Coordinates of C-alpha atoms in Angstrom, one line a residue:
M1 CA 93.2 84.3 110.8
T2 CA 92.4 86.8 108.3
L3 CA 89.4 88.6 106.8
N4 CA 90.2 87.9 103.2
G5 CA 87.1 86.3 101.6
K6 CA 85.2 86.3 104.8
K7 CA 81.6 87.0 104.3
I8 CA 80.4 89.7 106.9
G9 CA 76.7 90.9 107.4
F10 CA 77.1 94.5 108.7
G11 CA 73.8 95.3 110.6
I12 CA 73.3 99.1 111.2
T13 CA 70.6 100.5 113.6
A14 CA 69.4 103.7 114.6
S15 CA 71.8 105.3 116.9
F16 CA 71.9 108.1 114.3
C17 CA 74.7 110.1 116.0
T18 CA 76.8 107.2 115.4
L19 CA 76.3 106.3 111.8
P20 CA 78.9 108.6 110.4
E21 CA 81.4 106.8 112.7
I22 CA 80.8 103.2 111.3
I23 CA 81.9 104.0 107.8
E24 CA 85.6 103.8 108.5
P25 CA 85.5 100.5 110.3
M26 CA 83.2 99.1 107.6
R27 CA 85.8 100.5 105.0
A28 CA 88.6 98.8 106.8
L29 CA 86.7 95.3 106.7
A30 CA 86.4 95.6 103.0
D31 CA 90.1 96.8 102.8
A32 CA 91.1 93.6 104.5
G33 CA 89.3 91.7 101.7
A34 CA 86.0 90.8 103.4
D35 CA 82.9 90.6 101.5
I36 CA 80.3 93.0 103.2
Y37 CA 76.7 92.6 103.2
P38 CA 75.1 95.7 104.7
V39 CA 71.6 95.4 106.5
V40 CA 69.8 98.4 107.8
S41 CA 67.3 98.7 110.4
N42 CA 63.7 100.1 109.3
E43 CA 64.4 103.5 110.9
V44 CA 67.9 103.8 109.2
F45 CA 66.4 103.0 105.8
A46 CA 63.5 105.3 106.2
N47 CA 65.1 108.5 107.7
S48 CA 67.7 111.1 107.7
S49 CA 68.7 113.0 111.0
R50 CA 70.7 115.9 112.0
F51 CA 73.6 113.6 111.8
H52 CA 73.3 112.1 108.4
D53 CA 71.6 112.3 105.1
R54 CA 69.7 109.0 104.4
D55 CA 70.4 108.8 100.8
E56 CA 74.3 109.8 101.1
F57 CA 74.6 107.2 103.8
L58 CA 73.0 104.2 101.8
D59 CA 75.0 105.1 98.8
T60 CA 78.2 105.2 100.9
L61 CA 77.4 101.7 102.2
G62 CA 76.6 100.5 98.6
E63 CA 80.2 101.9 97.5
I64 CA 81.9 100.2 100.2
A65 CA 80.1 96.8 99.9
G66 CA 79.6 96.7 96.2
R67 CA 75.9 95.9 96.6
D68 CA 72.9 97.8 98.0
A69 CA 72.0 97.6 101.8
M70 CA 69.3 94.9 102.6
A71 CA 66.3 96.9 104.2
T72 CA 63.8 94.1 104.4
I73 CA 63.2 91.1 106.8
A74 CA 62.8 88.9 103.6
E75 CA 66.1 89.9 102.3
A76 CA 67.8 89.4 105.6
E77 CA 66.3 85.9 106.0
T78 CA 68.6 84.9 103.2
F79 CA 71.6 84.8 105.9
G80 CA 70.3 81.5 107.1
P81 CA 71.4 78.4 105.0
Q82 CA 70.7 80.0 101.8
N83 CA 73.5 82.6 102.2
P84 CA 75.3 82.0 105.4
M85 CA 77.6 84.6 106.7
D86 CA 80.9 83.8 108.5
I87 CA 80.0 86.6 111.2
M88 CA 77.5 89.1 111.6
I89 CA 78.3 92.7 113.2
I90 CA 75.8 94.9 114.4
A91 CA 77.3 98.4 114.7
P92 CA 75.8 100.6 116.1
A93 CA 73.7 98.3 118.2
S94 CA 71.1 100.5 119.7
G95 CA 69.8 99.7 123.1
N96 CA 66.4 98.8 121.5
T97 CA 68.4 96.3 119.3
I98 CA 70.1 94.8 122.4
A99 CA 66.8 94.5 124.4
K100 CA 64.7 92.8 121.6
M101 CA 67.9 90.3 120.9
A102 CA 68.1 89.5 124.6
H103 CA 64.5 88.7 124.4
G104 CA 64.2 86.8 121.3
I105 CA 62.4 89.4 119.5
W106 CA 63.5 89.3 115.6
D107 CA 61.2 91.9 114.0
T108 CA 63.7 94.1 112.0
P109 CA 66.0 93.2 109.2
V110 CA 69.1 93.6 111.4
L111 CA 67.7 91.3 114.1
L112 CA 66.5 88.7 111.7
A113 CA 69.9 88.6 110.0
A114 CA 71.6 88.2 113.6
K115 CA 69.0 85.3 114.5
A116 CA 69.9 83.5 110.9
T117 CA 73.6 84.0 111.8
L118 CA 73.1 82.6 115.3
R119 CA 71.1 79.7 113.9
N120 CA 74.0 78.7 111.6
G121 CA 76.2 78.6 114.6
T122 CA 78.5 81.5 113.6
P123 CA 79.2 84.7 115.5
V124 CA 77.5 87.7 116.0
L125 CA 79.5 90.8 117.1
I126 CA 77.8 93.7 118.8
A127 CA 79.2 97.4 118.9
L128 CA 76.7 98.7 121.4
F129 CA 75.9 102.5 121.6
T130 CA 73.3 103.1 124.2
N131 CA 72.3 105.7 126.9
D132 CA 71.1 103.1 129.1
A133 CA 73.8 100.5 129.4
L134 CA 74.1 101.1 133.0
G135 CA 70.5 101.6 133.5
L136 CA 67.5 99.1 132.7
N137 CA 69.4 97.8 129.6
G138 CA 72.4 96.5 131.7
V139 CA 70.7 93.2 132.2
N140 CA 69.9 92.7 128.4
I141 CA 73.7 93.5 127.8
M142 CA 74.8 90.9 130.4
K143 CA 72.3 88.2 129.1
L144 CA 73.8 88.6 125.7
Y145 CA 77.5 88.5 126.9
N146 CA 76.6 85.1 128.4
A147 CA 74.9 83.9 125.0
K148 CA 76.5 81.4 122.7
N149 CA 78.3 82.9 119.7
V150 CA 77.6 86.5 121.0
Y151 CA 80.6 88.6 121.2
F152 CA 81.2 92.3 122.1
V153 CA 83.4 95.2 120.6
P154 CA 85.1 96.6 123.9
F155 CA 82.9 99.3 125.4
G156 CA 82.9 101.9 128.2
Q157 CA 81.3 105.0 129.4
D158 CA 81.3 107.9 126.9
D159 CA 80.5 110.8 129.3
P160 CA 80.3 109.6 133.0
Q161 CA 79.4 113.1 134.2
K162 CA 76.8 114.3 131.9
K163 CA 75.4 110.8 130.7
P164 CA 76.3 108.4 133.6
T165 CA 74.4 105.4 132.2
S166 CA 75.6 105.6 128.7
M167 CA 78.1 103.3 127.1
N168 CA 79.8 103.1 123.6
A169 CA 82.1 100.6 121.7
D170 CA 85.4 101.5 120.7
L171 CA 85.1 101.3 117.0
A172 CA 88.8 101.1 116.6
Q173 CA 88.7 97.8 118.0
L174 CA 86.0 96.5 115.8
V175 CA 88.4 94.6 113.3
D176 CA 90.5 93.1 115.9
A177 CA 87.2 92.0 117.8
A178 CA 85.8 90.4 114.8
L179 CA 88.9 88.5 114.2
Q180 CA 88.7 87.2 117.6
A181 CA 85.1 86.3 117.4
L182 CA 85.8 84.4 114.2
E183 CA 88.0 82.2 116.3
G184 CA 85.3 81.9 119.0
K185 CA 86.9 84.2 121.5
Q186 CA 86.0 87.4 123.1
I187 CA 88.5 90.4 122.8
Q188 CA 89.8 91.5 126.1
P189 CA 89.3 93.7 128.0
V190 CA 85.7 94.1 127.1
L191 CA 85.2 96.8 129.6
I192 CA 87.3 99.8 128.9

């Protein structure tokens, strides 16, 4: 399996400190020949943070993908039968996004794109970044882990002493995890 010619939805949610880190994995997907369709959450579209400048970030996404990021629910809805993706990646997937997805709440562009992808029977790959993975959000992660066509980029604790409930995905494994998900497999080990 290769990524050449694969249509990849790439959802980006508001784990602002992680936004600069997802640029290289997205670029690696594009360099492997994937056709990238970026989708940003409302918060990512509307705000800069101390970690990124909104306009520069959106420009970089457009440069990598060759198209502007989708930023509305109406645009994301096209991932259904009209413009199906081979895979939808959510990176970073915030705790809020994970909780909503686990409970069938599809009220942002990224979540609606994920819903449309799942409706088409194709995989959604989650790269989680949440301070609450080993807290109340743990149940949501496990619910998604057992859901059909939902896969995870391997993840582990990022700072067990100062943030004992926080976990982050290993973005260095995102491309390999996507290749496995496209074959209907969860890359292992998922917990690192």
